[in-house]
CSV table of N, CA and C in Angstrom, one decimal:
chain,number,residue,atom,x,y,z
I,229,MET,N,12.0,11.6,21.9
I,229,MET,CA,13.0,10.8,20.6
I,229,MET,C,13.2,11.5,19.3
I,230,TYR,N,11.5,11.7,19.0
I,230,TYR,CA,11.3,12.5,17.7
I,230,TYR,C,10.9,13.5,18.2
I,231,GLU,N,10.9,14.8,17.4
I,231,GLU,CA,10.6,16.2,17.6
I,231,GLU,C,9.5,16.7,16.2
I,232,PRO,N,8.3,17.2,16.7
I,232,PRO,CA,7.7,17.4,15.5
I,232,PRO,C,8.6,18.4,14.7
I,233,ALA,N,8.7,18.9,13.5
I,233,ALA,CA,9.1,19.9,12.4
I,233,ALA,C,10.3,19.4,12.1
I,234,VAL,N,11.0,18.0,13.1
I,234,VAL,CA,12.4,17.6,12.4
I,234,VAL,C,12.4,17.2,10.6
I,235,ARG,N,13.1,17.1,9.9
I,235,ARG,CA,13.1,17.0,8.7
I,235,ARG,C,13.9,15.7,8.2
I,236,TYR,N,13.2,14.5,7.2
I,236,TYR,CA,14.1,13.8,7.0
I,236,TYR,C,13.9,13.3,5.3
I,237,GLN,N,14.8,13.0,4.6
I,237,GLN,CA,14.9,12.1,3.4
I,237,GLN,C,14.4,10.7,3.6
I,238,ILE,N,13.4,10.1,2.5
I,238,ILE,CA,13.5,9.0,2.4
I,238,ILE,C,14.0,8.4,1.1
I,239,GLU,N,14.8,7.7,0.7
I,239,GLU,CA,15.3,7.2,-0.2
I,239,GLU,C,14.5,5.8,-0.8
I,240,TYR,N,14.5,5.5,-2.0
I,240,TYR,CA,14.5,3.3,-2.5
I,240,TYR,C,16.0,2.9,-1.6
I,241,ALA,N,15.1,1.7,-1.0
I,241,ALA,CA,16.4,0.4,-1.1
I,241,ALA,C,16.1,-0.8,-1.1
I,242,ASP,N,14.8,-1.0,-0.9
I,242,ASP,CA,14.2,-2.8,-1.6
I,242,ASP,C,12.6,-2.6,-1.7
I,243,GLN,N,12.1,-4.0,-2.3
I,243,GLN,CA,11.2,-4.8,-2.5
I,243,GLN,C,9.7,-3.9,-3.1
I,244,ASN,N,10.4,-3.3,-4.1
I,244,ASN,CA,9.4,-3.1,-4.7
I,244,ASN,C,9.9,-1.5,-6.0
I,245,GLU,N,10.4,-2.1,-7.1
I,245,GLU,CA,11.5,-1.5,-7.7
I,245,GLU,C,10.9,-0.2,-8.6
I,246,SER,N,9.0,-0.9,-9.2
I,246,SER,CA,8.3,0.4,-9.4
I,246,SER,C,8.1,1.4,-9.1
I,247,PHE,N,8.1,1.5,-7.5
I,247,PHE,CA,8.2,2.6,-6.5
I,247,PHE,C,9.4,3.6,-6.3
I,248,ALA,N,10.6,2.8,-7.1
I,248,ALA,CA,11.9,3.8,-6.6
I,248,ALA,C,11.7,5.3,-7.3
I,249,ALA,N,11.1,5.1,-8.5
I,249,ALA,CA,10.8,6.1,-9.1
I,249,ALA,C,10.1,7.3,-8.4
I,250,PHE,N,9.5,6.9,-7.5
I,250,PHE,CA,8.7,8.2,-6.6
I,250,PHE,C,9.5,8.9,-5.3
I,251,LEU,N,10.9,8.1,-5.6
I,251,LEU,CA,11.8,8.6,-4.5
I,251,LEU,C,12.9,8.9,-5.1
I,252,PRO,N,13.4,10.1,-4.3
I,252,PRO,CA,13.4,10.3,-3.2
I,252,PRO,C,12.1,11.5,-2.6
I,253,ARG,N,11.9,11.3,-1.3
I,253,ARG,CA,11.1,12.5,-0.9
I,253,ARG,C,11.8,13.0,0.4
I,254,ASN,N,10.8,14.4,0.7
I,254,ASN,CA,11.5,14.9,1.9
I,254,ASN,C,10.3,15.5,2.3
I,255,GLY,N,10.6,15.2,3.7
I,255,GLY,CA,9.1,15.8,4.8
I,255,GLY,C,9.6,16.0,6.5
I,256,THR,N,8.3,16.1,6.7
I,256,THR,CA,8.8,16.7,8.0
I,256,THR,C,7.7,15.6,9.0
I,257,VAL,N,8.0,15.8,10.1
I,257,VAL,CA,7.5,15.1,11.3
I,257,VAL,C,6.0,15.7,11.9
I,258,ALA,N,5.3,14.9,11.3
I,258,ALA,CA,4.2,15.5,12.2
I,258,ALA,C,3.4,14.7,13.3
I,259,SER,N,3.3,13.8,13.6
I,259,SER,CA,3.0,13.1,14.6
I,259,SER,C,3.9,11.9,14.9
I,260,MET,N,3.3,10.6,16.0
I,260,MET,CA,4.2,9.3,16.5
I,260,MET,C,2.9,8.7,16.7
I,261,HIS,N,3.5,7.7,16.2
I,261,HIS,CA,1.6,6.3,16.6
I,261,HIS,C,2.4,5.2,17.1
I,262,TRP,N,1.5,3.9,17.1
I,262,TRP,CA,1.8,3.0,17.8
I,262,TRP,C,0.9,2.3,17.2
I,263,SER,N,1.6,0.7,16.5
I,263,SER,CA,0.5,-0.1,16.1
I,263,SER,C,-0.7,-0.6,17.0
I,264,SER,N,-1.8,-0.9,16.6
I,264,SER,CA,-2.2,-1.9,17.8
I,264,SER,C,-2.4,-3.0,18.0
I,265,LYS,N,-1.1,-3.5,17.7
I,265,LYS,CA,-0.2,-4.9,18.0
I,265,LYS,C,0.7,-4.5,18.9
I,266,GLY,N,1.3,-3.4,19.5
I,266,GLY,CA,1.6,-2.6,20.3
I,266,GLY,C,3.7,-2.3,19.4
I,267,VAL,N,3.4,-2.6,17.9
I,267,VAL,CA,4.3,-2.5,17.6
I,267,VAL,C,5.3,-1.0,16.5
I,268,GLY,N,6.5,-0.2,17.2
I,268,GLY,CA,6.2,1.2,16.8
I,268,GLY,C,7.2,1.9,17.6
I,269,PRO,N,7.8,3.0,17.3
I,269,PRO,CA,7.2,3.8,16.9
I,269,PRO,C,7.2,4.1,15.7
I,270,TRP,N,5.6,4.5,15.0
I,270,TRP,CA,5.7,5.3,13.5
I,270,TRP,C,5.5,6.5,13.3
I,271,VAL,N,6.2,6.9,12.3
I,271,VAL,CA,6.7,8.4,12.6
I,271,VAL,C,5.6,8.5,10.9
I,272,LEU,N,4.3,9.7,11.4
I,272,LEU,CA,3.8,10.3,10.4
I,272,LEU,C,4.8,11.3,9.9
I,273,LEU,N,5.3,11.2,8.5
I,273,LEU,CA,5.9,12.0,7.9
I,273,LEU,C,5.5,12.7,6.7
I,274,ALA,N,4.8,14.2,6.4
I,274,ALA,CA,4.3,15.3,6.1
I,274,ALA,C,5.5,15.5,4.7
I,275,LEU,N,4.7,14.8,3.8
I,275,LEU,CA,5.5,15.0,2.7
I,275,LEU,C,5.9,16.8,1.6
I,276,ASP,N,6.6,17.3,1.5
I,276,ASP,CA,7.1,18.6,0.8
I,276,ASP,C,6.1,18.4,-0.3
I,277,VAL,N,6.4,17.5,-0.9
I,277,VAL,CA,5.4,17.6,-2.2
I,277,VAL,C,4.4,16.1,-2.4
I,278,PRO,N,3.2,16.7,-2.4
I,278,PRO,CA,2.7,15.3,-2.2
I,278,PRO,C,2.7,14.4,-4.1
I,279,PHE,N,2.0,13.6,-3.9
I,279,PHE,CA,2.5,12.7,-5.2
I,279,PHE,C,1.5,12.2,-6.1
I,280,ASP,N,1.1,12.1,-7.3
I,280,ASP,CA,-0.1,10.9,-7.6
I,280,ASP,C,0.3,9.1,-7.6
I,281,TYR,N,-0.7,8.4,-6.9
I,281,TYR,CA,-0.6,7.2,-7.5
I,281,TYR,C,-1.4,6.2,-7.5
I,282,GLN,N,-1.1,5.5,-8.2
I,282,GLN,CA,-2.6,4.5,-8.6
I,282,GLN,C,-2.0,3.0,-8.1
I,283,PHE,N,-3.1,2.7,-6.9
I,283,PHE,CA,-3.8,1.3,-6.7
I,283,PHE,C,-4.3,0.5,-7.6
I,284,LYS,N,-3.5,-0.9,-7.5
I,284,LYS,CA,-4.4,-2.1,-8.6
I,284,LYS,C,-5.2,-2.2,-7.1
I,285,ILE,N,-6.8,-2.6,-7.8
I,285,ILE,CA,-7.6,-3.3,-6.8
I,285,ILE,C,-8.2,-4.4,-7.7
I,286,GLY,N,-7.6,-5.0,-8.8
I,286,GLY,CA,-8.7,-5.7,-9.1
I,286,GLY,C,-8.1,-6.6,-10.6
I,287,GLU,N,-8.5,-7.3,-11.1
I,287,GLU,CA,-7.7,-7.8,-12.1
I,287,GLU,C,-9.4,-8.3,-13.1
I,288,PRO,N,-9.0,-7.8,-14.7
I,288,PRO,CA,-8.1,-7.6,-14.8
I,288,PRO,C,-7.7,-6.1,-15.1
I,289,TYR,N,-6.7,-5.5,-14.7
I,289,TYR,CA,-5.9,-4.2,-15.0
I,289,TYR,C,-7.1,-3.1,-14.7
I,290,GLN,N,-7.3,-3.4,-13.0
I,290,GLN,CA,-8.2,-2.0,-12.4
I,290,GLN,C,-7.4,-1.6,-11.5
I,291,TYR,N,-7.4,-0.3,-11.5
I,291,TYR,CA,-6.7,0.7,-10.6
I,291,TYR,C,-7.3,2.2,-9.7
I,292,ARG,N,-7.4,2.5,-8.9
I,292,ARG,CA,-7.6,3.7,-8.2
I,292,ARG,C,-6.4,4.6,-8.1
I,293,GLY,N,-6.8,5.7,-8.4
I,293,GLY,CA,-5.9,7.0,-8.5
I,293,GLY,C,-6.0,7.3,-6.7
I,294,ALA,N,-4.8,8.3,-6.1
I,294,ALA,CA,-4.9,9.0,-5.1
I,294,ALA,C,-3.9,9.7,-5.0
I,295,VAL,N,-4.4,10.7,-4.5
I,295,VAL,CA,-3.1,11.4,-4.0
I,295,VAL,C,-2.1,10.9,-2.6
I,296,ILE,N,-0.5,11.2,-2.5
I,296,ILE,CA,-0.1,10.3,-1.4
I,296,ILE,C,0.6,11.9,-0.8
I,297,ASP,N,0.1,12.1,0.6
I,297,ASP,CA,0.5,13.1,1.0
I,297,ASP,C,1.8,13.0,2.3
I,298,ALA,N,1.6,11.9,2.6
I,298,ALA,CA,2.2,11.4,4.1
I,298,ALA,C,2.8,9.9,4.0
I,299,PHE,N,4.0,10.1,4.6
I,299,PHE,CA,4.4,8.3,4.8
I,299,PHE,C,4.2,7.8,6.1
I,300,LEU,N,4.2,7.5,6.5
I,300,LEU,CA,4.0,6.4,7.7
I,300,LEU,C,5.7,5.3,7.9
I,301,ILE,N,6.6,5.9,8.5
I,301,ILE,CA,7.8,5.0,8.7
I,301,ILE,C,7.9,4.6,10.0
I,302,ARG,N,8.9,3.3,10.1
I,302,ARG,CA,9.5,2.5,11.1
I,302,ARG,C,11.0,2.3,11.1
I,303,SER,N,11.4,2.1,12.1
I,303,SER,CA,12.9,1.4,11.7
I,303,SER,C,12.8,0.2,11.2
I,304,ARG,N,13.4,-0.9,10.7
I,304,ARG,CA,13.4,-1.9,10.7
I,304,ARG,C,13.9,-2.3,11.1
I,305,TRP,N,15.2,-1.7,11.8
I,305,TRP,CA,16.6,-2.3,12.3
I,305,TRP,C,16.0,-2.4,14.2
I,306,GLU,N,16.3,-3.6,14.9
I,306,GLU,CA,16.0,-3.2,16.1
I,306,GLU,C,16.6,-2.6,16.8
I,307,GLY,N,16.6,-1.7,17.7
I,307,GLY,CA,17.3,-1.1,18.8
I,307,GLY,C,17.7,-0.1,18.1
I,308,CYS,N,17.1,0.1,16.8
I,308,CYS,CA,17.5,1.6,16.3
I,308,CYS,C,16.3,2.2,16.3
I,309,ASN,N,16.5,3.7,15.7
I,309,ASN,CA,15.3,4.7,15.8
I,309,ASN,C,16.0,5.5,14.0
I,310,ILE,N,14.8,6.0,14.0
I,310,ILE,CA,15.2,7.2,12.5
I,310,ILE,C,15.5,8.0,13.5
I,311,GLY,N,16.6,8.8,12.2
I,311,GLY,CA,17.3,9.9,12.7
I,311,GLY,C,19.0,9.7,12.7
I,312,ASP,N,19.2,8.3,12.7
I,312,ASP,CA,20.8,8.3,12.6
I,312,ASP,C,21.3,8.9,11.1
I,313,LEU,N,22.5,10.0,11.4
I,313,LEU,CA,23.2,10.2,10.5
I,313,LEU,C,23.4,9.7,9.5
I,314,ASP,N,23.5,8.2,9.5
I,314,ASP,CA,23.8,7.3,8.4
I,314,ASP,C,23.4,7.0,7.9
I,315,GLY,N,22.0,6.9,8.5
I,315,GLY,CA,20.5,6.3,7.7
I,315,GLY,C,20.4,4.9,8.3
I,316,VAL,N,18.8,5.0,8.3
I,316,VAL,CA,18.4,3.9,8.5
I,316,VAL,C,17.1,3.5,8.3
I,317,SER,N,17.3,1.7,8.0
I,317,SER,CA,16.2,1.5,6.8
I,317,SER,C,15.0,1.2,7.8
I,318,VAL,N,14.1,1.5,6.9
I,318,VAL,CA,12.4,2.1,7.0
I,318,VAL,C,11.4,1.0,6.4
I,319,SER,N,10.8,0.9,7.0
I,319,SER,CA,8.9,0.3,6.2
I,319,SER,C,8.7,2.2,6.0
I,320,ILE,N,8.0,1.8,4.8
I,320,ILE,CA,7.3,3.0,4.0
I,320,ILE,C,5.8,2.8,3.9
I,321,LEU,N,5.0,3.1,4.6
I,321,LEU,CA,3.5,2.9,4.0
I,321,LEU,C,2.9,4.5,3.6
I,322,LEU,N,2.0,4.1,2.5
I,322,LEU,CA,1.7,5.3,1.8
I,322,LEU,C,-0.2,5.4,3.0
I,323,VAL,N,0.5,6.7,2.8
I,323,VAL,CA,-0.8,7.4,3.4
I,323,VAL,C,-1.5,8.6,2.4
I,324,GLU,N,-2.9,8.3,2.2
I,324,GLU,CA,-3.5,9.1,1.2
I,324,GLU,C,-4.2,10.6,1.8
I,325,GLN,N,-4.0,11.1,1.2
I,325,GLN,CA,-4.8,13.0,1.4
I,325,GLN,C,-5.5,12.3,1.9
I,326,GLY,N,-6.0,12.7,3.1
I,326,GLY,CA,-7.4,13.1,4.2
I,326,GLY,C,-7.4,12.2,5.0
I,327,MET,N,-6.3,10.9,4.7
I,327,MET,CA,-6.5,9.7,5.4
I,327,MET,C,-5.3,9.8,7.0
I,328,ARG,N,-4.5,10.5,6.9
I,328,ARG,CA,-3.6,10.8,7.9
I,328,ARG,C,-4.4,10.2,9.6
I,329,PRO,N,-3.7,9.8,9.9
I,329,PRO,CA,-4.2,9.1,11.4
I,329,PRO,C,-4.3,10.5,12.6
I,330,ILE,N,-5.4,10.1,13.0
I,330,ILE,CA,-5.6,11.2,14.3
I,330,ILE,C,-5.7,10.6,15.8
I,331,LYS,N,-5.6,9.3,15.9
I,331,LYS,CA,-5.5,8.6,16.9
I,331,LYS,C,-3.8,8.0,17.4
I,332,HIS,N,-3.4,8.1,18.6
I,332,HIS,CA,-2.4,7.7,18.7
I,332,HIS,C,-1.9,6.2,18.5
I,333,THR,N,-2.5,5.5,18.6
I,333,THR,CA,-2.8,3.9,18.3
I,333,THR,C,-3.6,3.8,16.6
I,334,ILE,N,-2.7,3.2,15.8
I,334,ILE,CA,-3.1,2.5,14.2
I,334,ILE,C,-3.7,1.2,14.0
I,335,ASP,N,-4.0,1.3,13.0
I,335,ASP,CA,-4.1,-0.2,12.5
I,335,ASP,C,-3.3,-0.3,11.4
I,336,VAL,N,-1.9,-0.9,11.3
I,336,VAL,CA,-1.3,-0.4,10.1
I,336,VAL,C,-1.8,-1.5,8.8
I,337,ASP,N,-2.7,-2.2,8.7
I,337,ASP,CA,-3.3,-3.1,8.3
I,337,ASP,C,-4.2,-2.0,7.3
I,338,ASP,N,-4.3,-0.5,7.5
I,338,ASP,CA,-5.1,0.1,6.8
I,338,ASP,C,-4.6,0.9,5.7
I,339,TYR,N,-3.2,0.7,5.9
I,339,TYR,CA,-2.4,1.3,5.1
I,339,TYR,C,-1.3,0.4,4.3
I,340,VAL,N,-1.2,0.7,3.0
I,340,VAL,CA,-0.3,0.1,2.0
I,340,VAL,C,1.4,0.0,2.4
I,341,HIS,N,1.3,-0.8,2.6
I,341,HIS,CA,3.3,-1.1,2.7
I,341,HIS,C,3.8,-1.2,1.6
I,342,ILE,N,4.5,-0.1,0.9
I,342,ILE,CA,4.9,-0.2,-1.3
I,342,ILE,C,6.3,-0.6,-0.6
I,343,ALA,N,7.1,-0.2,0.4
I,343,ALA,CA,8.4,-0.6,0.0
I,343,ALA,C,9.3,-0.4,1.3
I,344,TRP,N,10.8,-0.8,1.0
I,344,TRP,CA,11.7,-0.5,2.1
I,344,TRP,C,12.6,0.4,1.7
I,345,GLY,N,12.7,1.6,2.6
I,345,GLY,CA,13.4,2.6,2.2
I,345,GLY,C,15.2,3.1,3.3
I,346,THR,N,15.3,4.2,3.3
I,346,THR,CA,16.4,4.5,3.9
I,346,THR,C,15.9,5.9,4.5
I,347,CYS,N,16.2,5.7,5.6
I,347,CYS,CA,15.5,7.4,6.1
I,347,CYS,C,16.7,8.3,6.5
I,348,ARG,N,17.5,8.9,6.3
I,348,ARG,CA,18.3,10.4,6.9
I,348,ARG,C,17.5,11.4,7.0
I,349,PRO,N,18.6,12.1,7.8
I,349,PRO,CA,18.2,13.6,8.6
I,349,PRO,C,18.6,14.7,7.6
I,350,MET,N,17.5,15.3,7.5
I,350,MET,CA,18.1,16.8,6.7
I,350,MET,C,18.8,17.9,7.4
I,351,ALA,N,19.4,18.4,7.1
I,351,ALA,CA,20.2,19.6,7.7
I,351,ALA,C,19.6,21.1,8.2
């Protein structure tokens, strides 16, 4: 279904206007995962160009910086998989540098759901 080295572009779609400035991003499929709740597949997309991001961790105005070098993405549409030439709506989870999942099963709560996007294959 998903092959390593397949390339996708992730564009902004909804749910977090402040994140729109960080998209579009291009990346390569690195691995596939399933959530511990049986939901999936989640595709680990290694980004071509990592970026700096600040997470809000407290009030008032407490932040922590991180380098994001991958996304975990999954189709939001039942019966649809990423890779459709017309684009597919996906959930985007941020993966910090050094925090890529290594096991087949992941806990999606370990990652920040940042926005919804549109995933399109790259030529």
